[in-house]
Amino acid sequence: WMPPKRSETTSHSLIDRLKRNFRGLNRRFLQSHKLRRKHSENHRPGQTDTLLYSVIQGEWTPGGGHRYLEETVQELLELGEAKSARPFVYGVPSVLDDESDWREFLEYSLDSKGGVYPMSYATLSEFREIRSWMSQRMAALREWLQKAPDGWARFRDWDLLPLINGEIADLGSQLERGLLMHLASRKAFDEIRPKGLLLKDEVYPHGRILIAAARTSGVRTFSLQHGSIYPTHWCYLMDPEAEGLARPPLPDLFGVYGSAIADLLANRNGFPSEILRVVGARRFQELDRMRPSQEFVDLKAEGKPLVLVAGQLHQDMPKVYSWLFTLAEQNPNLNFVFKPHPRDKEGVDSIQSRCTRLGNARMFVGPIGDILPTVDLVVSCHSTVLLEAVWLGIGGISVLVSGEPAADWQEKAGLLKIARSREELTAAFEALSKGELFSHEARETSKTYLEEYLGYSKVGDPGTLKGILQPAAP
């Protein structure tokens, strides 16, 4: 057990801490092992004709399919590349009181989708070993910091040492969870022996943990691009020689959207070209099948251009929303729909309140497919929704308010403008009102971009995926 902090030495805080620890142990070990027994068929050994595909909380669509991988999973089954497919449910349950969302996600993944829950392979003895090791390392780190020379963590007039000390506990917790999931996932792979593991690209640490665990167990991995590629993003600056958990290896095969992406990764980022496969943006097939809800069909029938403002989590969204609400007030000839990010719980009330004060603005929290086919312009900081708009031939404005450079693809997409300030955003809307935002040349550029960067012609060709789960020829 981790000792309480000095500020938590009262009996009340100690009891609360013990309760949280017990709750965590119960959810991570007792409940998970009970679920494994209940769904023993999902975990039976020797599923050599089964494809596992990773899923985390938030990746099931309202219709029940995987938000990023569903198209590929179904195509692989139709091609006979695997006889069955099961989700590999990644995650460590929270120790917080409210676990209703997690429980709902887990029940759907295991009951309805026949998923594998690797957390159920973790043992309490492994957890204790990891926690003991982690506690020793964190204590050594704190001791080292205490002995650091005065001013060691001072930048200009700020002493950052209290901030660093405050982050150590969170660092230990993250490492603890990562190690536990790596060990548990390895045991699950060893037991089930699947034909392969499919996952979206390893942008986040859990993807790298899964690839490292699968590689250690001898399970073939196929990673699939799921959004736009930022060539300078840390997740694409890979070391082909890396092995293990600390420096995770590359997947056996990395499926990218278009030939330009393959060239970019191989020539600029050192990816071994032999693991790259151009497969097209297959998940975008779903976009072509979308049918708007009657609400937005009726809104479109009003005859005003329809602007979708799609939220994001990693930018200064209050500033962006403020700019867009001002533009909504100034442009009564346009209809605005504000769609906050699904995990942006704090911004919903503010957006709803401001929308109710305007006659040409409303908030929407449903599936993006209910509105996107009716939209004339998408404004967002979120690269994926902008990419989807370009795929459908819809113009977009990428709002960059944090000083970051535009991604390469945004410079080449044709049907995309970049706004870094209120003034640039206002100018774009003035051009929109005049029908001058996107030229004929921009639309032609977009067609070229769709082929080179999104593999447009590859998407409708099922043969593109043939053999991706087979080991490479010696």
Tab-separated table of C-alpha atoms in Angstrom:
chain	number	residue	atom	x	y	z
A	1	TRP	CA	0.000	0.000	0.000
A	2	MET	CA	1.172	3.543	-0.738
A	3	PRO	CA	1.576	5.531	2.512
A	4	PRO	CA	-0.690	8.579	2.823
A	5	LYS	CA	0.701	12.011	2.063
A	6	ARG	CA	1.509	14.247	5.015
A	7	SER	CA	-1.607	16.274	4.262
A	8	GLU	CA	-3.673	13.099	4.558
A	9	THR	CA	-2.734	12.000	8.052
A	10	THR	CA	-6.172	12.513	9.578
A	11	SER	CA	-8.184	9.392	10.277
A	12	HIS	CA	-10.885	10.565	7.864
A	13	SER	CA	-8.518	10.870	4.878
A	14	LEU	CA	-6.805	7.597	5.761
A	15	ILE	CA	-10.138	5.780	5.840
A	16	ASP	CA	-11.130	7.310	2.499
A	17	ARG	CA	-7.818	6.210	1.005
A	18	LEU	CA	-8.255	2.659	2.295
A	19	LYS	CA	-11.769	2.581	0.863
A	20	ARG	CA	-10.497	3.684	-2.555
A	21	ASN	CA	-7.759	1.077	-2.496
A	22	PHE	CA	-10.203	-1.672	-1.569
A	23	ARG	CA	-12.612	-0.523	-4.264
A	24	GLY	CA	-9.815	-0.606	-6.824
A	25	LEU	CA	-8.717	-4.103	-5.810
A	26	ASN	CA	-12.294	-5.334	-5.967
A	27	ARG	CA	-12.937	-3.923	-9.436
A	28	ARG	CA	-9.580	-4.874	-10.916
A	29	PHE	CA	-9.271	-8.385	-9.557
A	30	LEU	CA	-12.375	-9.854	-7.922
A	31	GLN	CA	-14.908	-8.514	-10.419
A	32	SER	CA	-12.690	-9.086	-13.451
A	33	HIS	CA	-12.039	-12.734	-12.545
A	34	LYS	CA	-15.760	-13.230	-11.996
A	35	LEU	CA	-16.423	-11.839	-15.480
A	36	ARG	CA	-13.833	-14.163	-16.977
A	37	ARG	CA	-15.567	-17.175	-15.465
A	38	LYS	CA	-18.926	-15.919	-16.723
A	39	HIS	CA	-17.578	-15.459	-20.260
A	40	SER	CA	-15.245	-18.444	-20.335
A	41	GLU	CA	-16.169	-19.211	-23.967
A	42	ASN	CA	-14.710	-15.859	-25.022
A	43	HIS	CA	-11.403	-16.857	-23.411
A	44	ARG	CA	-11.099	-20.469	-24.553
A	45	PRO	CA	-7.548	-21.511	-25.535
A	46	GLY	CA	-6.340	-21.958	-29.090
A	47	GLN	CA	-8.546	-19.521	-31.032
A	48	THR	CA	-6.143	-19.587	-33.967
A	49	ASP	CA	-8.816	-18.558	-36.498
A	50	THR	CA	-9.977	-15.585	-34.422
A	51	LEU	CA	-9.016	-11.975	-35.043
A	52	LEU	CA	-8.805	-9.813	-31.933
A	53	TYR	CA	-9.295	-6.069	-32.306
A	54	SER	CA	-8.656	-3.524	-29.580
A	55	VAL	CA	-11.397	-1.350	-28.147
A	56	ILE	CA	-11.325	1.267	-25.404
A	57	GLN	CA	-14.169	3.094	-23.714
A	58	GLY	CA	-15.835	5.518	-26.127
A	59	GLU	CA	-15.026	3.596	-29.320
A	60	TRP	CA	-18.396	1.852	-29.759
A	61	THR	CA	-20.733	3.827	-32.014
A	62	PRO	CA	-24.404	4.245	-31.076
A	63	GLY	CA	-25.187	1.542	-33.647
A	64	GLY	CA	-22.873	-0.905	-31.914
A	65	GLY	CA	-19.859	-1.098	-34.232
A	66	HIS	CA	-16.268	-0.029	-33.617
A	67	ARG	CA	-15.882	3.636	-34.476
A	68	TYR	CA	-12.595	3.144	-36.339
A	69	LEU	CA	-12.176	-0.549	-37.138
A	70	GLU	CA	-15.651	-1.920	-37.916
A	71	GLU	CA	-15.333	-1.698	-41.700
A	72	THR	CA	-11.982	-3.458	-41.718
A	73	VAL	CA	-13.099	-6.194	-39.318
A	74	GLN	CA	-16.137	-7.020	-41.452
A	75	GLU	CA	-14.132	-7.012	-44.684
A	76	LEU	CA	-11.532	-9.373	-43.224
A	77	LEU	CA	-14.276	-11.780	-42.147
A	78	GLU	CA	-15.921	-11.635	-45.583
A	79	LEU	CA	-12.563	-12.321	-47.244
A	80	GLY	CA	-12.056	-15.359	-45.030
A	81	GLU	CA	-8.919	-13.910	-43.464
A	82	ALA	CA	-10.375	-14.951	-40.099
A	83	LYS	CA	-13.390	-17.039	-39.145
A	84	SER	CA	-14.415	-14.883	-36.201
A	85	ALA	CA	-13.521	-11.626	-34.479
A	86	ARG	CA	-13.594	-10.554	-30.849
A	87	PRO	CA	-12.902	-7.170	-29.246
A	88	PHE	CA	-9.882	-7.056	-26.944
A	89	VAL	CA	-11.145	-4.786	-24.181
A	90	TYR	CA	-8.370	-2.508	-22.964
A	91	GLY	CA	-8.631	-0.602	-19.723
A	92	VAL	CA	-8.166	-0.542	-15.975
A	93	PRO	CA	-11.390	0.267	-14.105
A	94	SER	CA	-11.447	3.519	-12.188
A	95	VAL	CA	-11.382	3.580	-8.404
A	96	LEU	CA	-13.838	6.471	-8.416
A	97	ASP	CA	-17.307	5.971	-6.982
A	98	ASP	CA	-19.258	6.265	-10.226
A	99	GLU	CA	-18.382	3.408	-12.545
A	100	SER	CA	-21.703	3.211	-14.421
A	101	ASP	CA	-20.219	4.238	-17.788
A	102	TRP	CA	-17.382	1.738	-17.456
A	103	ARG	CA	-19.739	-1.042	-16.396
A	104	GLU	CA	-22.051	-0.352	-19.346
A	105	PHE	CA	-19.095	-0.385	-21.760
A	106	LEU	CA	-17.745	-3.605	-20.291
A	107	GLU	CA	-21.077	-5.423	-20.303
A	108	TYR	CA	-21.723	-4.510	-23.927
A	109	SER	CA	-18.194	-5.507	-24.983
A	110	LEU	CA	-18.361	-8.903	-23.257
A	111	ASP	CA	-22.057	-9.831	-23.452
A	112	SER	CA	-23.040	-8.496	-26.874
A	113	LYS	CA	-19.707	-8.558	-28.715
A	114	GLY	CA	-18.083	-11.644	-27.151
A	115	GLY	CA	-15.038	-9.708	-26.054
A	116	VAL	CA	-11.860	-10.741	-24.272
A	117	TYR	CA	-11.098	-8.863	-21.037
A	118	PRO	CA	-7.324	-9.035	-20.447
A	119	MET	CA	-7.606	-7.371	-17.035
A	120	SER	CA	-9.090	-10.656	-15.820
A	121	TYR	CA	-5.662	-12.294	-16.266
A	122	ALA	CA	-3.960	-9.960	-13.789
A	123	THR	CA	-3.331	-11.305	-10.298
A	124	LEU	CA	-3.145	-9.615	-6.944
A	125	SER	CA	0.387	-10.926	-6.382
A	126	GLU	CA	1.545	-9.285	-9.639
A	127	PHE	CA	-0.116	-6.059	-8.607
A	128	ARG	CA	1.637	-6.122	-5.225
A	129	GLU	CA	4.972	-6.814	-6.888
A	130	ILE	CA	4.496	-3.906	-9.297
A	131	ARG	CA	3.307	-1.546	-6.560
A	132	SER	CA	6.210	-2.442	-4.276
A	133	TRP	CA	8.725	-1.911	-7.072
A	134	MET	CA	7.049	1.353	-8.098
A	135	SER	CA	6.929	2.661	-4.523
A	136	GLN	CA	10.653	2.081	-4.126
A	137	ARG	CA	11.444	3.897	-7.381
A	138	MET	CA	9.174	6.824	-6.595
A	139	ALA	CA	10.683	7.117	-3.103
A	140	ALA	CA	14.175	7.117	-4.607
A	141	LEU	CA	13.110	9.793	-7.067
A	142	ARG	CA	11.697	11.974	-4.287
A	143	GLU	CA	14.882	11.522	-2.267
A	144	TRP	CA	16.980	12.530	-5.260
A	145	LEU	CA	14.850	15.634	-5.750
A	146	GLN	CA	15.231	16.595	-2.088
A	147	LYS	CA	19.006	16.459	-2.461
A	148	ALA	CA	19.034	18.449	-5.688
A	149	PRO	CA	20.948	21.756	-5.485
A	150	ASP	CA	18.966	24.885	-4.646
A	151	GLY	CA	17.533	26.419	-7.769
A	152	TRP	CA	17.765	23.155	-9.736
A	153	ALA	CA	14.086	23.395	-10.724
A	154	ARG	CA	13.917	27.175	-11.004
A	155	PHE	CA	12.979	28.750	-14.326
A	156	ARG	CA	13.268	32.538	-14.250
A	157	ASP	CA	11.328	33.494	-11.101
A	158	TRP	CA	9.374	30.253	-10.790
A	159	ASP	CA	10.352	27.346	-8.582
A	160	LEU	CA	8.864	24.317	-10.317
A	161	LEU	CA	9.894	21.775	-7.679
A	162	PRO	CA	6.439	21.664	-5.982
A	163	LEU	CA	4.876	21.025	-9.379
A	164	ILE	CA	7.334	18.211	-10.101
A	165	ASN	CA	6.695	16.627	-6.712
A	166	GLY	CA	2.974	16.778	-7.338
A	167	GLU	CA	3.342	14.940	-10.637
A	168	ILE	CA	5.381	12.050	-9.245
A	169	ALA	CA	2.376	10.289	-7.709
A	170	ASP	CA	0.495	10.467	-10.997
A	171	LEU	CA	3.551	9.215	-12.878
A	172	GLY	CA	3.799	6.205	-10.590
A	173	SER	CA	0.110	5.466	-11.029
A	174	GLN	CA	0.372	5.593	-14.826
A	175	LEU	CA	3.412	3.322	-14.891
A	176	GLU	CA	1.680	0.951	-12.496
A	177	ARG	CA	-1.385	0.643	-14.729
A	178	GLY	CA	0.730	0.241	-17.849
A	179	LEU	CA	2.854	-2.544	-16.384
A	180	LEU	CA	-0.208	-4.352	-15.070
A	181	MET	CA	-1.989	-4.226	-18.437
A	182	HIS	CA	1.149	-5.342	-20.262
A	183	LEU	CA	1.511	-8.419	-18.066
A	184	ALA	CA	-2.212	-9.209	-18.220
A	185	SER	CA	-2.380	-8.764	-22.004
A	186	ARG	CA	0.598	-11.058	-22.535
A	187	LYS	CA	-1.094	-13.784	-20.493
A	188	ALA	CA	-4.326	-13.336	-22.462
A	189	PHE	CA	-2.482	-13.626	-25.784
A	190	ASP	CA	-0.585	-16.696	-24.574
A	191	GLU	CA	-3.836	-18.370	-23.531
A	192	ILE	CA	-6.014	-17.527	-26.540
A	193	ARG	CA	-3.364	-17.683	-29.307
A	194	PRO	CA	-5.377	-15.560	-31.778
A	195	LYS	CA	-4.609	-15.277	-35.474
A	196	GLY	CA	-3.731	-11.635	-35.039
A	197	LEU	CA	-4.450	-8.334	-33.333
A	198	LEU	CA	-5.940	-5.387	-35.208
A	199	LEU	CA	-5.771	-1.917	-33.679
A	200	LYS	CA	-5.912	1.689	-34.715
A	201	ASP	CA	-2.544	3.418	-34.942
A	202	GLU	CA	-0.603	3.593	-31.710
A	203	VAL	CA	-1.120	7.305	-31.041
A	204	TYR	CA	-1.790	6.656	-27.371
A	205	PRO	CA	0.228	4.603	-24.856
A	206	HIS	CA	-2.298	1.773	-24.677
A	207	GLY	CA	-1.719	0.970	-28.349
A	208	ARG	CA	2.007	0.675	-27.806
A	209	ILE	CA	1.497	-1.488	-24.730
A	210	LEU	CA	-0.699	-3.850	-26.740
A	211	ILE	CA	1.804	-4.102	-29.589
A	212	ALA	CA	4.632	-4.798	-27.156
A	213	ALA	CA	2.577	-7.470	-25.373
A	214	ALA	CA	1.428	-9.108	-28.610
A	215	ARG	CA	4.946	-9.117	-30.057
A	216	THR	CA	6.297	-10.768	-26.897
A	217	SER	CA	3.619	-13.468	-27.213
A	218	GLY	CA	4.297	-14.032	-30.908
A	219	VAL	CA	0.939	-12.613	-32.034
A	220	ARG	CA	0.924	-10.791	-35.374
A	221	THR	CA	-0.194	-7.152	-35.175
A	222	PHE	CA	-1.855	-5.012	-37.818
A	223	SER	CA	-2.135	-1.318	-36.976
A	224	LEU	CA	-4.492	0.849	-38.997
A	225	GLN	CA	-4.299	4.592	-39.518
A	226	HIS	CA	-7.466	6.140	-38.081
A	227	GLY	CA	-7.042	9.878	-38.570
A	228	SER	CA	-4.772	12.422	-40.202
A	229	ILE	CA	-1.015	11.917	-40.042
A	230	TYR	CA	1.140	14.555	-38.384
A	231	PRO	CA	4.667	13.740	-39.558
A	232	THR	CA	6.258	15.461	-36.565
A	233	HIS	CA	3.953	13.850	-33.990
A	234	TRP	CA	5.862	11.841	-31.379
A	235	CYS	CA	3.905	8.682	-32.148
A	236	TYR	CA	5.330	8.566	-35.683
A	237	LEU	CA	8.947	9.197	-34.724
A	238	MET	CA	9.678	5.509	-34.281
A	239	ASP	CA	12.791	3.450	-33.784
A	240	PRO	CA	12.539	0.314	-35.958
A	241	GLU	CA	14.970	-1.484	-33.647
A	242	ALA	CA	12.961	-0.824	-30.469
A	243	GLU	CA	11.856	-3.808	-28.424
A	244	GLY	CA	9.902	-4.303	-25.216
A	245	LEU	CA	7.619	-2.114	-23.163
A	246	ALA	CA	9.768	0.962	-22.518
A	247	ARG	CA	10.603	1.313	-26.239
A	248	PRO	CA	7.672	-0.478	-27.908
A	249	PRO	CA	8.173	-2.138	-31.269
A	250	LEU	CA	6.425	-1.300	-34.494
A	251	PRO	CA	3.475	-3.419	-35.643
A	252	ASP	CA	4.091	-6.209	-38.126
A	253	LEU	CA	2.020	-4.303	-40.660
A	254	PHE	CA	0.930	-0.673	-40.663
A	255	GLY	CA	-2.002	0.102	-42.947
A	256	VAL	CA	-2.071	3.729	-44.089
A	257	TYR	CA	-4.609	5.639	-46.118
A	258	GLY	CA	-2.649	6.749	-49.174
A	259	SER	CA	0.643	6.469	-51.021
A	260	ALA	CA	1.721	9.942	-49.920
A	261	ILE	CA	1.412	8.871	-46.273
A	262	ALA	CA	3.513	5.776	-46.916
A	263	ASP	CA	6.203	7.903	-48.592
A	264	LEU	CA	6.110	10.434	-45.769
A	265	LEU	CA	6.575	7.821	-43.051
A	266	ALA	CA	9.289	5.921	-44.900
A	267	ASN	CA	11.283	8.886	-46.175
A	268	ARG	CA	10.881	11.412	-43.359
A	269	ASN	CA	10.300	9.270	-40.294
A	270	GLY	CA	12.414	6.199	-40.919
A	271	PHE	CA	9.583	3.676	-41.003
A	272	PRO	CA	10.693	0.425	-42.651
A	273	SER	CA	8.845	0.480	-45.966
A	274	GLU	CA	8.243	-3.279	-45.861
A	275	ILE	CA	5.704	-2.941	-43.030
A	276	LEU	CA	3.667	-0.220	-44.774
A	277	ARG	CA	0.566	-1.145	-46.782
A	278	VAL	CA	-1.651	1.369	-48.585
A	279	VAL	CA	-5.217	0.301	-47.789
A	280	GLY	CA	-7.224	3.508	-48.173
A	281	ALA	CA	-9.370	5.237	-45.583
A	282	ARG	CA	-11.678	2.248	-45.274
A	283	ARG	CA	-13.605	3.510	-42.292
A	284	PHE	CA	-14.762	6.429	-44.431
A	285	GLN	CA	-17.014	4.040	-46.356
A	286	GLU	CA	-19.445	4.598	-43.522
A	287	LEU	CA	-19.536	8.300	-44.377
A	288	ASP	CA	-20.853	7.543	-47.848
A	289	ARG	CA	-23.733	5.564	-46.318
A	290	MET	CA	-24.779	8.219	-43.805
A	291	ARG	CA	-28.341	9.505	-43.935
A	292	PRO	CA	-29.180	12.749	-42.128
A	293	SER	CA	-31.900	12.964	-39.504
A	294	GLN	CA	-35.136	14.732	-40.347
A	295	GLU	CA	-34.204	17.547	-37.970
A	296	PHE	CA	-31.354	18.640	-40.199
A	297	VAL	CA	-33.149	17.877	-43.453
A	298	ASP	CA	-35.769	20.389	-42.307
A	299	LEU	CA	-33.094	22.871	-41.212
A	300	LYS	CA	-31.402	22.576	-44.592
A	301	ALA	CA	-34.743	23.223	-46.292
A	302	GLU	CA	-34.752	26.738	-44.827
A	303	GLY	CA	-32.317	27.620	-47.602
A	304	LYS	CA	-29.555	29.025	-45.409
A	305	PRO	CA	-26.004	27.614	-45.593
A	306	LEU	CA	-25.444	25.265	-42.648
A	307	VAL	CA	-22.255	25.564	-40.569
A	308	LEU	CA	-21.190	22.762	-38.216
A	309	VAL	CA	-18.890	23.777	-35.346
A	310	ALA	CA	-17.289	20.550	-34.079
A	311	GLY	CA	-15.552	20.719	-30.712
A	312	GLN	CA	-12.272	19.218	-29.587
A	313	LEU	CA	-10.567	18.581	-26.242
A	314	HIS	CA	-6.981	19.677	-26.853
A	315	GLN	CA	-7.416	23.297	-27.911
A	316	ASP	CA	-8.709	26.494	-26.306
A	317	MET	CA	-12.314	25.695	-27.181
A	318	PRO	CA	-13.900	28.469	-25.043
A	319	LYS	CA	-12.049	30.999	-27.206
A	320	VAL	CA	-13.067	29.229	-30.423
A	321	TYR	CA	-16.695	28.979	-29.325
A	322	SER	CA	-16.678	32.678	-28.393
A	323	TRP	CA	-15.486	33.629	-31.881
A	324	LEU	CA	-18.089	31.424	-33.542
A	325	PHE	CA	-20.986	32.693	-31.438
A	326	THR	CA	-19.999	36.240	-32.375
A	327	LEU	CA	-19.995	35.234	-36.038
A	328	ALA	CA	-23.401	33.608	-35.609
A	329	GLU	CA	-24.753	36.903	-34.270
A	330	GLN	CA	-23.200	38.786	-37.198
A	331	ASN	CA	-24.429	36.333	-39.858
A	332	PRO	CA	-28.189	35.732	-39.491
A	333	ASN	CA	-28.120	34.473	-43.098
A	334	LEU	CA	-26.317	31.320	-41.848
A	335	ASN	CA	-27.479	28.503	-39.583
A	336	PHE	CA	-24.987	27.253	-36.982
A	337	VAL	CA	-24.947	23.887	-35.215
A	338	PHE	CA	-22.536	23.517	-32.276
A	339	LYS	CA	-21.471	19.954	-31.533
A	340	PRO	CA	-19.230	19.695	-28.437
A	341	HIS	CA	-16.791	16.829	-28.129
A	342	PRO	CA	-18.507	13.805	-26.504
A	343	ARG	CA	-16.160	14.018	-23.499
A	344	ASP	CA	-16.468	17.776	-23.063
A	345	LYS	CA	-18.883	17.664	-20.136
A	346	GLU	CA	-18.005	21.147	-18.894
A	347	GLY	CA	-18.746	23.023	-22.111
A	348	VAL	CA	-22.239	21.662	-22.766
A	349	ASP	CA	-24.210	23.960	-20.443
A	350	SER	CA	-22.454	27.094	-21.673
A	351	ILE	CA	-22.994	26.177	-25.335
A	352	GLN	CA	-26.654	25.350	-24.783
A	353	SER	CA	-27.224	28.618	-22.945
A	354	ARG	CA	-25.711	30.735	-25.716
A	355	CYS	CA	-27.535	28.817	-28.452
A	356	THR	CA	-30.921	29.494	-26.866
A	357	ARG	CA	-30.291	33.237	-27.142
A	358	LEU	CA	-29.771	33.047	-30.910
A	359	GLY	CA	-32.346	32.313	-33.565
A	360	ASN	CA	-29.830	30.741	-35.946
A	361	ALA	CA	-27.845	28.492	-33.574
A	362	ARG	CA	-28.521	25.197	-31.851
A	363	MET	CA	-26.541	22.531	-30.004
A	364	PHE	CA	-26.398	18.894	-31.090
A	365	VAL	CA	-24.874	15.965	-29.172
A	366	GLY	CA	-25.986	13.015	-31.318
A	367	PRO	CA	-24.097	10.994	-33.962
A	368	ILE	CA	-22.241	13.158	-36.442
A	369	GLY	CA	-23.796	11.142	-39.279
A	370	ASP	CA	-27.165	12.702	-38.444
A	371	ILE	CA	-25.932	16.104	-39.559
A	372	LEU	CA	-22.760	15.876	-41.659
A	373	PRO	CA	-24.421	15.081	-45.048
A	374	THR	CA	-26.439	18.320	-44.821
A	375	VAL	CA	-23.557	20.618	-43.893
A	376	ASP	CA	-22.060	23.301	-46.146
A	377	LEU	CA	-19.048	24.097	-43.952
A	378	VAL	CA	-17.288	22.443	-41.009
A	379	VAL	CA	-15.342	24.592	-38.542
A	380	SER	CA	-13.183	22.694	-36.078
A	381	CYS	CA	-9.846	22.211	-34.339
A	382	HIS	CA	-10.374	18.457	-34.689
A	383	SER	CA	-8.405	17.065	-37.614
A	384	THR	CA	-10.464	13.888	-37.986
A	385	VAL	CA	-13.821	15.585	-38.512
A	386	LEU	CA	-12.178	17.979	-40.982
A	387	LEU	CA	-10.783	14.974	-42.824
A	388	GLU	CA	-14.265	13.443	-42.956
A	389	ALA	CA	-15.649	16.681	-44.362
A	390	VAL	CA	-13.069	16.767	-47.144
A	391	TRP	CA	-13.903	13.141	-47.978
A	392	LEU	CA	-17.544	14.154	-48.524
A	393	GLY	CA	-16.597	17.192	-50.592
A	394	ILE	CA	-17.536	19.611	-47.807
A	395	GLY	CA	-15.367	22.639	-47.176
A	396	GLY	CA	-13.717	23.113	-43.815
A	397	ILE	CA	-11.944	25.710	-41.693
A	398	SER	CA	-9.202	24.476	-39.381
A	399	VAL	CA	-8.947	26.796	-36.372
A	400	LEU	CA	-5.432	26.799	-34.891
A	401	VAL	CA	-5.328	28.936	-31.760
A	402	SER	CA	-2.416	27.424	-29.849
A	403	GLY	CA	0.380	28.563	-32.138
A	404	GLU	CA	0.979	25.137	-33.643
A	405	PRO	CA	1.840	24.825	-37.355
A	406	ALA	CA	-0.747	23.400	-39.691
A	407	ALA	CA	-0.375	19.722	-40.462
A	408	ASP	CA	0.975	18.934	-43.923
A	409	TRP	CA	-2.303	17.398	-45.046
A	410	GLN	CA	-4.232	20.562	-44.179
A	411	GLU	CA	-2.015	22.547	-46.525
A	412	LYS	CA	-2.746	20.109	-49.355
A	413	ALA	CA	-6.426	19.237	-48.883
A	414	GLY	CA	-7.822	21.932	-51.176
A	415	LEU	CA	-11.213	22.273	-49.484
A	416	LEU	CA	-9.677	23.522	-46.261
A	417	LYS	CA	-8.825	26.986	-44.996
A	418	ILE	CA	-6.677	27.677	-41.941
A	419	ALA	CA	-7.596	30.392	-39.434
A	420	ARG	CA	-5.208	31.312	-36.626
A	421	SER	CA	-7.009	34.402	-35.365
A	422	ARG	CA	-10.441	35.968	-35.010
A	423	GLU	CA	-9.638	38.207	-37.974
A	424	GLU	CA	-8.755	35.308	-40.278
A	425	LEU	CA	-11.882	33.432	-39.225
A	426	THR	CA	-14.053	36.497	-39.862
A	427	ALA	CA	-12.503	36.971	-43.303
A	428	ALA	CA	-13.271	33.343	-44.162
A	429	PHE	CA	-16.938	33.835	-43.261
A	430	GLU	CA	-17.105	36.985	-45.360
A	431	ALA	CA	-15.817	34.933	-48.306
A	432	LEU	CA	-18.371	32.222	-47.525
A	433	SER	CA	-21.220	34.748	-47.638
A	434	LYS	CA	-20.029	35.875	-51.074
A	435	GLY	CA	-19.647	32.310	-52.351
A	436	GLU	CA	-15.892	32.834	-52.734
A	437	LEU	CA	-14.453	30.633	-49.968
A	438	PHE	CA	-13.419	27.742	-52.238
A	439	SER	CA	-12.550	28.032	-55.926
A	440	HIS	CA	-12.918	25.460	-58.699
A	441	GLU	CA	-9.165	24.867	-58.484
A	442	ALA	CA	-9.484	24.098	-54.778
A	443	ARG	CA	-12.045	21.405	-55.525
A	444	GLU	CA	-9.785	19.841	-58.161
A	445	THR	CA	-6.886	19.928	-55.702
A	446	SER	CA	-9.111	18.137	-53.229
A	447	LYS	CA	-9.706	15.255	-55.652
A	448	THR	CA	-5.954	14.761	-56.055
A	449	TYR	CA	-5.517	14.911	-52.307
A	450	LEU	CA	-8.226	12.294	-51.723
A	451	GLU	CA	-6.370	9.818	-53.897
A	452	GLU	CA	-2.821	10.468	-52.714
A	453	TYR	CA	-3.513	10.911	-49.000
A	454	LEU	CA	-6.751	8.967	-48.420
A	455	GLY	CA	-6.394	6.239	-51.056
A	456	TYR	CA	-9.822	6.951	-52.520
A	457	SER	CA	-9.643	4.239	-55.192
A	458	LYS	CA	-8.370	1.642	-52.696
A	459	VAL	CA	-11.375	1.969	-50.424
A	460	GLY	CA	-13.784	0.161	-52.723
A	461	ASP	CA	-11.336	-2.656	-53.489
A	462	PRO	CA	-11.699	-5.523	-50.973
A	463	GLY	CA	-8.650	-7.251	-52.425
A	464	THR	CA	-6.502	-4.578	-50.810
A	465	LEU	CA	-6.808	-6.372	-47.467
A	466	LYS	CA	-6.075	-9.840	-48.799
A	467	GLY	CA	-3.344	-11.588	-46.857
A	468	ILE	CA	-2.668	-8.908	-44.263
A	469	LEU	CA	-2.999	-11.403	-41.408
A	470	GLN	CA	-0.583	-13.853	-42.986
A	471	PRO	CA	3.065	-13.912	-41.869
A	472	ALA	CA	5.453	-12.344	-44.342
A	473	ALA	CA	7.251	-14.726	-46.662
A	474	PRO	CA	10.782	-15.540	-45.445
